[in-house]
Amino acid sequence: MLRRSAACTTRRNAVFGHGRAPRRCRFVVVAALRDDVLLRSLSTNAEVSVLVVDGTKLVSEAQVRHKLAPTATAALGRSLLGALLMGSFRKEDEQVQITFQGDGEAGSILAIADTRGNVKGKVNNPAADPPLRPDGKLNVGAAVGKGVLAVVRSHPLEPQPYTGMVPIVSGEVAEDLANYLVDSEQTNSALGLGVSLDRDCRVKSAGGWLVQILPFCSEETLAQLEQNLTTMPTITTMLNDGMSVQDITARILDGLGVLPDGQTVMPKYGPCEEEALKKRMIRAVAALGKQEVADIIKQEGKLEVTCDLCQQTYQFSQQEIDNYIDGNEELQEVEHETTVQA
């Protein structure tokens, strides 16, 4: 059935064998041939919505930032791409957070995306790399394990976020997210995700697609769509063959046509801008208070803060923290006086 269809594959070159051989990965940034892009399109009869993303650079950056082992790269990469597909083209400022809380080697996996194409995340065990599956592919299901998938949708104007939770079905990420969309959001959809690595364990291609059935979709359209999805190659195969997101969209909607002028966003990892990140960090540190900050610096010789999601590290001096706290207190006093006078 279309509602549960999910292609979720990560290729592994045969050079690594089928055993638990040591895997040495070089964490270097490799420029992809083309920029990442996410495209949203409609079928000609407006009965099917299709989102296709090429997120090769994005997943490569995540691998480098977190120094991920091959299977951890695939697990976090699929989660980032899944969150991106589920979070894009929603209400402005809406955010989606997906968490795989499994008992596998990877531990919990977190991905957070907004409607503008920003996505970031982390995996508790970046070194997770269980033995390959019997077919020679990365065993993402074993790395994730059994447990619970939680999806939280939030918006600044909503009083409470919406939270949905479902059991982890396979741990292969795409199948679990597709199952969530059906069971918790009653969305008739299909989802495919993939991360392909080269001989040096670097990300060769990474992408995904999300197909959503719109109201009043005909049986003829459903039949054509199911035939297309069950016969087409994996997302990484298509990307490795040089297909663009437009080409892949046309392949998914073969026989149904694609309306022109689809919407695009340029996905990126983050946001990790230095100034914004340092402001968030100093607010968190200042909450400790001047004395505790002084004690930490006295014991450790420095106060260093690392963002779990970006892996950016910054050092703060006692003077920086004191100045922030004093300035914040003065601002609060002014705001209080203004409120009283009003």
mmCIF file of C-alpha atoms in Angstrom:
data_model
loop_
_atom_site.group_PDB
_atom_site.id
_atom_site.type_symbol
_atom_site.label_atom_id
_atom_site.label_comp_id
_atom_site.label_asym_id
_atom_site.label_seq_id
_atom_site.Cartn_x
_atom_site.Cartn_y
_atom_site.Cartn_z
ATOM 1 C CA MET A 1 0.000 0.000 0.000
ATOM 2 C CA LEU A 2 1.123 3.533 -0.738
ATOM 3 C CA ARG A 3 0.494 4.678 2.805
ATOM 4 C CA ARG A 4 3.303 2.515 4.144
ATOM 5 C CA SER A 5 5.675 2.633 1.196
ATOM 6 C CA ALA A 6 9.193 3.654 2.174
ATOM 7 C CA ALA A 7 12.516 3.290 0.434
ATOM 8 C CA CYS A 8 15.269 3.594 2.971
ATOM 9 C CA THR A 9 18.662 2.503 1.721
ATOM 10 C CA THR A 10 22.304 3.274 2.279
ATOM 11 C CA ARG A 11 24.865 1.749 -0.035
ATOM 12 C CA ARG A 12 28.085 0.292 1.318
ATOM 13 C CA ASN A 13 30.992 -0.466 -1.020
ATOM 14 C CA ALA A 14 32.035 -4.126 -1.029
ATOM 15 C CA VAL A 15 35.607 -3.107 -0.220
ATOM 16 C CA PHE A 16 34.690 -3.062 3.459
ATOM 17 C CA GLY A 17 33.547 -6.710 3.450
ATOM 18 C CA HIS A 18 30.812 -8.192 5.579
ATOM 19 C CA GLY A 19 32.613 -8.500 8.885
ATOM 20 C CA ARG A 20 33.588 -6.152 11.640
ATOM 21 C CA ALA A 21 36.766 -4.927 9.959
ATOM 22 C CA PRO A 22 38.268 -1.662 11.226
ATOM 23 C CA ARG A 23 36.842 1.342 9.446
ATOM 24 C CA ARG A 24 39.102 4.331 9.107
ATOM 25 C CA CYS A 25 37.270 7.453 7.992
ATOM 26 C CA ARG A 26 38.908 10.688 6.972
ATOM 27 C CA PHE A 27 36.837 13.653 8.076
ATOM 28 C CA VAL A 28 37.478 16.131 5.299
ATOM 29 C CA VAL A 29 35.068 18.462 3.582
ATOM 30 C CA VAL A 30 34.477 17.563 -0.051
ATOM 31 C CA ALA A 31 32.805 20.026 -2.373
ATOM 32 C CA ALA A 32 29.771 18.484 -4.022
ATOM 33 C CA LEU A 33 29.169 19.033 -7.713
ATOM 34 C CA ARG A 34 25.928 20.892 -7.038
ATOM 35 C CA ASP A 35 24.289 22.776 -4.219
ATOM 36 C CA ASP A 36 21.698 21.239 -1.943
ATOM 37 C CA VAL A 37 18.098 21.985 -2.854
ATOM 38 C CA LEU A 38 14.610 20.950 -1.779
ATOM 39 C CA LEU A 39 11.836 21.118 -4.380
ATOM 40 C CA ARG A 40 8.095 20.970 -3.786
ATOM 41 C CA SER A 41 5.874 20.127 -6.765
ATOM 42 C CA LEU A 42 2.277 19.180 -7.571
ATOM 43 C CA SER A 43 1.029 16.664 -10.095
ATOM 44 C CA THR A 44 -0.782 18.133 -13.096
ATOM 45 C CA ASN A 45 -4.157 17.089 -11.666
ATOM 46 C CA ALA A 46 -3.216 18.604 -8.259
ATOM 47 C CA GLU A 47 -3.891 15.272 -6.523
ATOM 48 C CA VAL A 48 -0.332 14.549 -5.361
ATOM 49 C CA SER A 49 2.286 16.677 -3.596
ATOM 50 C CA VAL A 50 5.936 15.679 -3.946
ATOM 51 C CA LEU A 51 8.954 16.965 -2.015
ATOM 52 C CA VAL A 52 12.422 15.914 -3.187
ATOM 53 C CA VAL A 53 15.670 16.943 -1.503
ATOM 54 C CA ASP A 54 19.304 16.636 -2.480
ATOM 55 C CA GLY A 55 21.048 17.120 0.868
ATOM 56 C CA THR A 56 24.498 15.748 0.089
ATOM 57 C CA LYS A 57 26.436 18.764 1.362
ATOM 58 C CA LEU A 58 24.234 19.033 4.435
ATOM 59 C CA VAL A 59 24.801 15.428 5.533
ATOM 60 C CA SER A 60 28.505 15.678 4.695
ATOM 61 C CA GLU A 61 28.771 18.714 6.963
ATOM 62 C CA ALA A 62 26.975 16.849 9.754
ATOM 63 C CA GLN A 63 29.406 13.944 9.385
ATOM 64 C CA VAL A 64 32.399 16.275 9.680
ATOM 65 C CA ARG A 65 30.988 18.345 12.547
ATOM 66 C CA HIS A 66 30.134 15.302 14.659
ATOM 67 C CA LYS A 67 32.978 13.025 13.459
ATOM 68 C CA LEU A 68 30.515 10.263 12.661
ATOM 69 C CA ALA A 69 31.257 6.613 11.937
ATOM 70 C CA PRO A 70 29.676 5.205 8.723
ATOM 71 C CA THR A 71 26.483 3.805 10.268
ATOM 72 C CA ALA A 72 26.067 6.812 12.560
ATOM 73 C CA THR A 73 26.396 9.011 9.450
ATOM 74 C CA ALA A 74 23.596 7.105 7.736
ATOM 75 C CA ALA A 75 21.341 7.165 10.814
ATOM 76 C CA LEU A 76 21.743 10.863 11.576
ATOM 77 C CA GLY A 77 21.762 11.786 7.876
ATOM 78 C CA ARG A 78 18.437 10.060 7.243
ATOM 79 C CA SER A 79 16.967 11.678 10.364
ATOM 80 C CA LEU A 80 18.102 15.149 9.272
ATOM 81 C CA LEU A 81 16.661 14.670 5.793
ATOM 82 C CA GLY A 82 13.417 13.263 7.211
ATOM 83 C CA ALA A 83 12.997 16.227 9.544
ATOM 84 C CA LEU A 84 13.740 18.580 6.652
ATOM 85 C CA LEU A 85 11.053 17.014 4.457
ATOM 86 C CA MET A 86 8.507 17.025 7.288
ATOM 87 C CA GLY A 87 9.301 20.579 8.411
ATOM 88 C CA SER A 88 9.591 22.515 5.144
ATOM 89 C CA PHE A 89 6.782 24.525 3.534
ATOM 90 C CA ARG A 90 4.784 24.643 6.755
ATOM 91 C CA LYS A 91 3.493 27.707 8.631
ATOM 92 C CA GLU A 92 6.116 30.416 9.060
ATOM 93 C CA ASP A 93 8.303 29.892 12.172
ATOM 94 C CA GLU A 94 6.975 26.369 12.708
ATOM 95 C CA GLN A 95 9.548 23.845 13.875
ATOM 96 C CA VAL A 96 9.602 20.052 13.844
ATOM 97 C CA GLN A 97 11.726 17.919 16.136
ATOM 98 C CA ILE A 98 12.105 14.168 15.693
ATOM 99 C CA THR A 99 13.731 11.923 18.278
ATOM 100 C CA PHE A 100 14.557 8.246 17.932
ATOM 101 C CA GLN A 101 14.893 6.924 21.468
ATOM 102 C CA GLY A 102 16.073 3.402 20.718
ATOM 103 C CA ASP A 103 18.086 0.772 22.550
ATOM 104 C CA GLY A 104 20.608 0.341 19.728
ATOM 105 C CA GLU A 105 24.270 1.257 19.661
ATOM 106 C CA ALA A 106 23.585 4.803 18.433
ATOM 107 C CA GLY A 107 21.537 5.762 21.483
ATOM 108 C CA SER A 108 19.082 8.592 20.949
ATOM 109 C CA ILE A 109 19.066 10.489 17.640
ATOM 110 C CA LEU A 110 17.711 14.038 17.425
ATOM 111 C CA ALA A 111 16.935 16.208 14.392
ATOM 112 C CA ILE A 112 15.334 19.664 14.393
ATOM 113 C CA ALA A 113 14.164 21.497 11.267
ATOM 114 C CA ASP A 114 12.287 24.690 10.501
ATOM 115 C CA THR A 115 10.178 25.728 7.553
ATOM 116 C CA ARG A 116 13.033 27.714 5.968
ATOM 117 C CA GLY A 117 15.209 24.661 5.344
ATOM 118 C CA ASN A 118 17.456 24.883 8.405
ATOM 119 C CA VAL A 119 18.140 21.550 10.095
ATOM 120 C CA LYS A 120 20.530 20.318 12.772
ATOM 121 C CA GLY A 121 20.841 17.313 15.031
ATOM 122 C CA LYS A 122 22.994 14.902 16.965
ATOM 123 C CA VAL A 123 23.468 11.237 17.745
ATOM 124 C CA ASN A 124 24.422 10.207 21.254
ATOM 125 C CA ASN A 125 27.088 7.770 20.081
ATOM 126 C CA PRO A 126 28.876 9.187 17.010
ATOM 127 C CA ALA A 127 31.031 6.037 16.856
ATOM 128 C CA ALA A 128 28.028 3.703 16.409
ATOM 129 C CA ASP A 129 28.906 1.241 13.652
ATOM 130 C CA PRO A 130 27.426 -2.245 14.156
ATOM 131 C CA PRO A 131 28.345 -5.098 11.773
ATOM 132 C CA LEU A 132 26.927 -4.910 8.271
ATOM 133 C CA ARG A 133 23.674 -6.611 7.364
ATOM 134 C CA PRO A 134 23.858 -9.975 5.548
ATOM 135 C CA ASP A 135 23.319 -8.111 2.257
ATOM 136 C CA GLY A 136 26.406 -5.959 2.900
ATOM 137 C CA LYS A 137 24.553 -2.739 3.676
ATOM 138 C CA LEU A 138 24.940 -0.538 6.730
ATOM 139 C CA ASN A 139 22.802 -1.831 9.582
ATOM 140 C CA VAL A 140 21.002 1.364 10.571
ATOM 141 C CA GLY A 141 18.147 -0.655 12.080
ATOM 142 C CA ALA A 142 20.532 -2.291 14.559
ATOM 143 C CA ALA A 143 22.171 1.052 15.369
ATOM 144 C CA VAL A 144 18.771 2.585 16.200
ATOM 145 C CA GLY A 145 17.226 -0.489 17.834
ATOM 146 C CA LYS A 146 13.757 -0.767 19.332
ATOM 147 C CA GLY A 147 12.063 1.950 21.316
ATOM 148 C CA VAL A 148 9.995 5.073 20.679
ATOM 149 C CA LEU A 149 9.883 7.687 17.921
ATOM 150 C CA ALA A 150 8.653 11.082 19.109
ATOM 151 C CA VAL A 151 7.756 13.965 16.798
ATOM 152 C CA VAL A 152 7.090 17.447 18.170
ATOM 153 C CA ARG A 153 5.627 20.240 16.053
ATOM 154 C CA SER A 154 5.767 23.696 17.638
ATOM 155 C CA HIS A 155 4.973 27.281 16.691
ATOM 156 C CA PRO A 156 5.531 30.504 18.701
ATOM 157 C CA LEU A 157 1.858 31.444 18.387
ATOM 158 C CA GLU A 158 0.521 28.064 19.475
ATOM 159 C CA PRO A 159 -0.123 27.629 23.232
ATOM 160 C CA GLN A 160 1.302 24.117 23.273
ATOM 161 C CA PRO A 161 3.351 22.022 20.855
ATOM 162 C CA TYR A 162 1.809 18.968 19.238
ATOM 163 C CA THR A 163 3.576 15.764 20.235
ATOM 164 C CA GLY A 164 3.080 12.375 18.625
ATOM 165 C CA MET A 165 4.725 9.135 19.711
ATOM 166 C CA VAL A 166 4.826 5.747 18.002
ATOM 167 C CA PRO A 167 6.876 2.580 18.525
ATOM 168 C CA ILE A 168 9.972 2.245 16.362
ATOM 169 C CA VAL A 169 9.036 -0.250 13.652
ATOM 170 C CA SER A 170 12.362 -1.094 12.013
ATOM 171 C CA GLY A 171 14.877 1.575 13.008
ATOM 172 C CA GLU A 172 15.532 2.244 9.311
ATOM 173 C CA VAL A 173 14.229 5.832 9.805
ATOM 174 C CA ALA A 174 12.145 6.280 6.608
ATOM 175 C CA GLU A 175 9.769 3.422 7.385
ATOM 176 C CA ASP A 176 9.357 4.699 10.946
ATOM 177 C CA LEU A 177 8.656 8.273 9.866
ATOM 178 C CA ALA A 178 6.170 7.055 7.236
ATOM 179 C CA ASN A 179 4.462 4.974 9.909
ATOM 180 C CA TYR A 180 4.304 8.028 12.186
ATOM 181 C CA LEU A 181 2.697 10.180 9.476
ATOM 182 C CA VAL A 182 -0.024 7.580 8.964
ATOM 183 C CA ASP A 183 -0.712 6.721 12.599
ATOM 184 C CA SER A 184 -0.302 10.104 14.322
ATOM 185 C CA GLU A 185 -1.025 12.698 11.641
ATOM 186 C CA GLN A 186 -3.359 10.608 9.462
ATOM 187 C CA THR A 187 -1.351 11.629 6.405
ATOM 188 C CA ASN A 188 -1.561 9.278 3.442
ATOM 189 C CA SER A 189 2.068 9.397 2.333
ATOM 190 C CA ALA A 190 5.212 7.594 1.239
ATOM 191 C CA LEU A 191 8.749 8.489 2.239
ATOM 192 C CA GLY A 192 12.184 7.542 0.934
ATOM 193 C CA LEU A 193 15.577 8.439 2.427
ATOM 194 C CA GLY A 194 19.108 7.439 1.576
ATOM 195 C CA VAL A 195 22.766 8.157 2.358
ATOM 196 C CA SER A 196 25.506 6.738 0.146
ATOM 197 C CA LEU A 197 29.173 6.615 1.194
ATOM 198 C CA ASP A 198 32.276 6.305 -0.958
ATOM 199 C CA ARG A 199 35.386 4.161 -0.370
ATOM 200 C CA ASP A 200 36.770 6.663 2.139
ATOM 201 C CA CYS A 201 33.519 6.667 4.163
ATOM 202 C CA ARG A 202 32.706 10.153 2.927
ATOM 203 C CA VAL A 203 29.187 11.108 1.893
ATOM 204 C CA LYS A 204 28.796 10.485 -1.818
ATOM 205 C CA SER A 205 25.110 11.369 -2.020
ATOM 206 C CA ALA A 206 22.245 11.954 0.378
ATOM 207 C CA GLY A 207 18.638 12.751 -0.320
ATOM 208 C CA GLY A 208 15.029 11.880 0.130
ATOM 209 C CA TRP A 209 11.495 12.273 -1.116
ATOM 210 C CA LEU A 210 8.090 12.663 0.496
ATOM 211 C CA VAL A 211 4.907 11.932 -1.447
ATOM 212 C CA GLN A 212 1.602 13.091 0.035
ATOM 213 C CA ILE A 213 -1.831 12.188 -1.312
ATOM 214 C CA LEU A 214 -4.169 15.165 -1.421
ATOM 215 C CA PRO A 215 -7.951 15.044 -0.865
ATOM 216 C CA PHE A 216 -10.098 13.608 -3.651
ATOM 217 C CA CYS A 217 -7.191 11.748 -5.219
ATOM 218 C CA SER A 218 -8.522 9.274 -7.791
ATOM 219 C CA GLU A 219 -7.895 5.534 -7.791
ATOM 220 C CA GLU A 220 -6.236 5.872 -11.203
ATOM 221 C CA THR A 221 -3.721 8.352 -9.800
ATOM 222 C CA LEU A 222 -3.018 6.101 -6.816
ATOM 223 C CA ALA A 223 -2.435 3.097 -9.053
ATOM 224 C CA GLN A 224 -0.015 5.003 -11.299
ATOM 225 C CA LEU A 225 1.829 6.433 -8.295
ATOM 226 C CA GLU A 226 2.233 3.050 -6.614
ATOM 227 C CA GLN A 227 3.597 1.586 -9.814
ATOM 228 C CA ASN A 228 6.109 4.445 -10.094
ATOM 229 C CA LEU A 229 7.314 4.147 -6.505
ATOM 230 C CA THR A 230 7.703 0.378 -6.542
ATOM 231 C CA THR A 231 9.708 0.325 -9.776
ATOM 232 C CA MET A 232 12.003 3.326 -9.453
ATOM 233 C CA PRO A 233 15.609 3.115 -8.148
ATOM 234 C CA THR A 234 16.653 4.275 -4.691
ATOM 235 C CA ILE A 235 17.178 7.985 -4.092
ATOM 236 C CA THR A 236 20.954 7.570 -3.800
ATOM 237 C CA THR A 237 21.122 5.583 -7.035
ATOM 238 C CA MET A 238 19.299 8.371 -8.850
ATOM 239 C CA LEU A 239 21.512 11.077 -7.316
ATOM 240 C CA ASN A 240 24.676 9.099 -8.083
ATOM 241 C CA ASP A 241 23.470 8.788 -11.675
ATOM 242 C CA GLY A 242 23.365 12.570 -11.898
ATOM 243 C CA MET A 243 19.605 13.058 -11.671
ATOM 244 C CA SER A 244 18.460 16.431 -10.325
ATOM 245 C CA VAL A 245 15.557 16.940 -7.925
ATOM 246 C CA GLN A 246 13.491 17.955 -10.958
ATOM 247 C CA ASP A 247 14.396 14.695 -12.711
ATOM 248 C CA ILE A 248 13.505 12.646 -9.637
ATOM 249 C CA THR A 249 10.189 14.490 -9.252
ATOM 250 C CA ALA A 250 9.352 13.730 -12.878
ATOM 251 C CA ARG A 251 10.237 10.070 -12.266
ATOM 252 C CA ILE A 252 7.927 9.879 -9.242
ATOM 253 C CA LEU A 253 5.090 11.555 -11.165
ATOM 254 C CA ASP A 254 5.672 9.682 -14.404
ATOM 255 C CA GLY A 255 2.364 9.459 -16.290
ATOM 256 C CA LEU A 256 0.789 12.107 -14.037
ATOM 257 C CA GLY A 257 2.696 15.203 -15.110
ATOM 258 C CA VAL A 258 4.240 17.984 -13.026
ATOM 259 C CA LEU A 259 2.843 21.500 -12.685
ATOM 260 C CA PRO A 260 5.453 24.187 -13.502
ATOM 261 C CA ASP A 261 6.866 26.694 -11.021
ATOM 262 C CA GLY A 262 7.516 24.399 -8.073
ATOM 263 C CA GLN A 263 8.705 25.941 -4.805
ATOM 264 C CA THR A 264 12.306 25.562 -3.653
ATOM 265 C CA VAL A 265 14.334 26.159 -0.506
ATOM 266 C CA MET A 266 18.069 25.811 -0.046
ATOM 267 C CA PRO A 267 18.654 23.472 2.914
ATOM 268 C CA LYS A 268 21.561 24.049 5.235
ATOM 269 C CA TYR A 269 22.943 22.725 8.501
ATOM 270 C CA GLY A 270 22.278 25.062 11.389
ATOM 271 C CA PRO A 271 21.697 27.863 11.871
ATOM 272 C CA CYS A 272 25.203 28.013 13.348
ATOM 273 C CA GLU A 273 26.091 31.699 12.865
ATOM 274 C CA GLU A 274 28.762 32.637 15.404
ATOM 275 C CA GLU A 275 27.158 35.734 16.899
ATOM 276 C CA ALA A 276 23.725 34.147 17.377
ATOM 277 C CA LEU A 277 25.295 30.985 18.794
ATOM 278 C CA LYS A 278 27.499 32.896 21.248
ATOM 279 C CA LYS A 279 24.495 34.910 22.435
ATOM 280 C CA ARG A 280 22.553 31.724 23.204
ATOM 281 C CA MET A 281 25.567 30.251 24.979
ATOM 282 C CA ILE A 282 26.305 33.301 27.120
ATOM 283 C CA ARG A 283 22.651 33.461 28.209
ATOM 284 C CA ALA A 284 22.883 29.848 29.362
ATOM 285 C CA VAL A 285 26.177 30.450 31.183
ATOM 286 C CA ALA A 286 24.931 33.659 32.818
ATOM 287 C CA ALA A 287 22.043 31.711 34.304
ATOM 288 C CA LEU A 288 24.601 29.998 36.556
ATOM 289 C CA GLY A 289 25.360 33.288 38.297
ATOM 290 C CA LYS A 290 28.608 35.187 38.821
ATOM 291 C CA GLN A 291 29.879 33.118 41.745
ATOM 292 C CA GLU A 292 29.407 29.720 40.110
ATOM 293 C CA VAL A 293 31.054 30.988 36.939
ATOM 294 C CA ALA A 294 33.995 32.237 39.007
ATOM 295 C CA ASP A 295 34.264 28.837 40.748
ATOM 296 C CA ILE A 296 34.314 26.990 37.418
ATOM 297 C CA ILE A 297 37.028 29.234 35.992
ATOM 298 C CA LYS A 298 39.063 28.875 39.194
ATOM 299 C CA GLN A 299 38.854 25.065 39.097
ATOM 300 C CA GLU A 300 39.144 24.492 35.333
ATOM 301 C CA GLY A 301 41.237 27.496 34.352
ATOM 302 C CA LYS A 302 38.674 28.434 31.702
ATOM 303 C CA LEU A 303 34.966 28.324 30.892
ATOM 304 C CA GLU A 304 34.367 26.512 27.617
ATOM 305 C CA VAL A 305 30.967 25.797 26.097
ATOM 306 C CA THR A 306 30.239 23.442 23.176
ATOM 307 C CA CYS A 307 26.940 23.295 21.289
ATOM 308 C CA ASP A 308 25.769 19.654 21.106
ATOM 309 C CA LEU A 309 24.019 20.255 17.786
ATOM 310 C CA CYS A 310 26.689 22.312 15.995
ATOM 311 C CA GLN A 311 29.833 21.142 17.811
ATOM 312 C CA GLN A 312 31.052 24.745 17.896
ATOM 313 C CA THR A 313 33.108 25.577 21.001
ATOM 314 C CA TYR A 314 33.646 29.022 22.523
ATOM 315 C CA GLN A 315 35.444 30.246 25.636
ATOM 316 C CA PHE A 316 34.064 32.965 27.892
ATOM 317 C CA SER A 317 35.947 35.076 30.406
ATOM 318 C CA GLN A 318 34.695 36.074 33.822
ATOM 319 C CA GLN A 319 34.509 39.683 32.618
ATOM 320 C CA GLU A 320 32.293 38.760 29.635
ATOM 321 C CA ILE A 321 29.843 36.931 31.879
ATOM 322 C CA ASP A 322 29.818 39.713 34.501
ATOM 323 C CA ASN A 323 29.244 42.364 31.838
ATOM 324 C CA TYR A 324 26.370 40.359 30.361
ATOM 325 C CA ILE A 325 24.731 39.804 33.741
ATOM 326 C CA ASP A 326 25.131 43.468 34.741
ATOM 327 C CA GLY A 327 23.801 44.687 31.399
ATOM 328 C CA ASN A 328 20.856 42.311 31.566
ATOM 329 C CA GLU A 329 20.003 43.442 35.093
ATOM 330 C CA GLU A 330 20.061 47.092 33.994
ATOM 331 C CA LEU A 331 17.771 46.281 31.056
ATOM 332 C CA GLN A 332 15.336 44.492 33.348
ATOM 333 C CA GLU A 333 15.258 47.513 35.703
ATOM 334 C CA VAL A 334 14.478 49.891 32.822
ATOM 335 C CA GLU A 335 11.705 47.620 31.568
ATOM 336 C CA HIS A 336 10.270 47.373 35.093
ATOM 337 C CA GLU A 337 10.325 51.176 35.587
ATOM 338 C CA THR A 338 8.630 51.688 32.223
ATOM 339 C CA THR A 339 5.920 49.210 33.136
ATOM 340 C CA VAL A 340 5.280 50.884 36.512
ATOM 341 C CA GLN A 341 5.098 54.387 34.989
ATOM 342 C CA ALA A 342 2.641 53.201 32.339
#
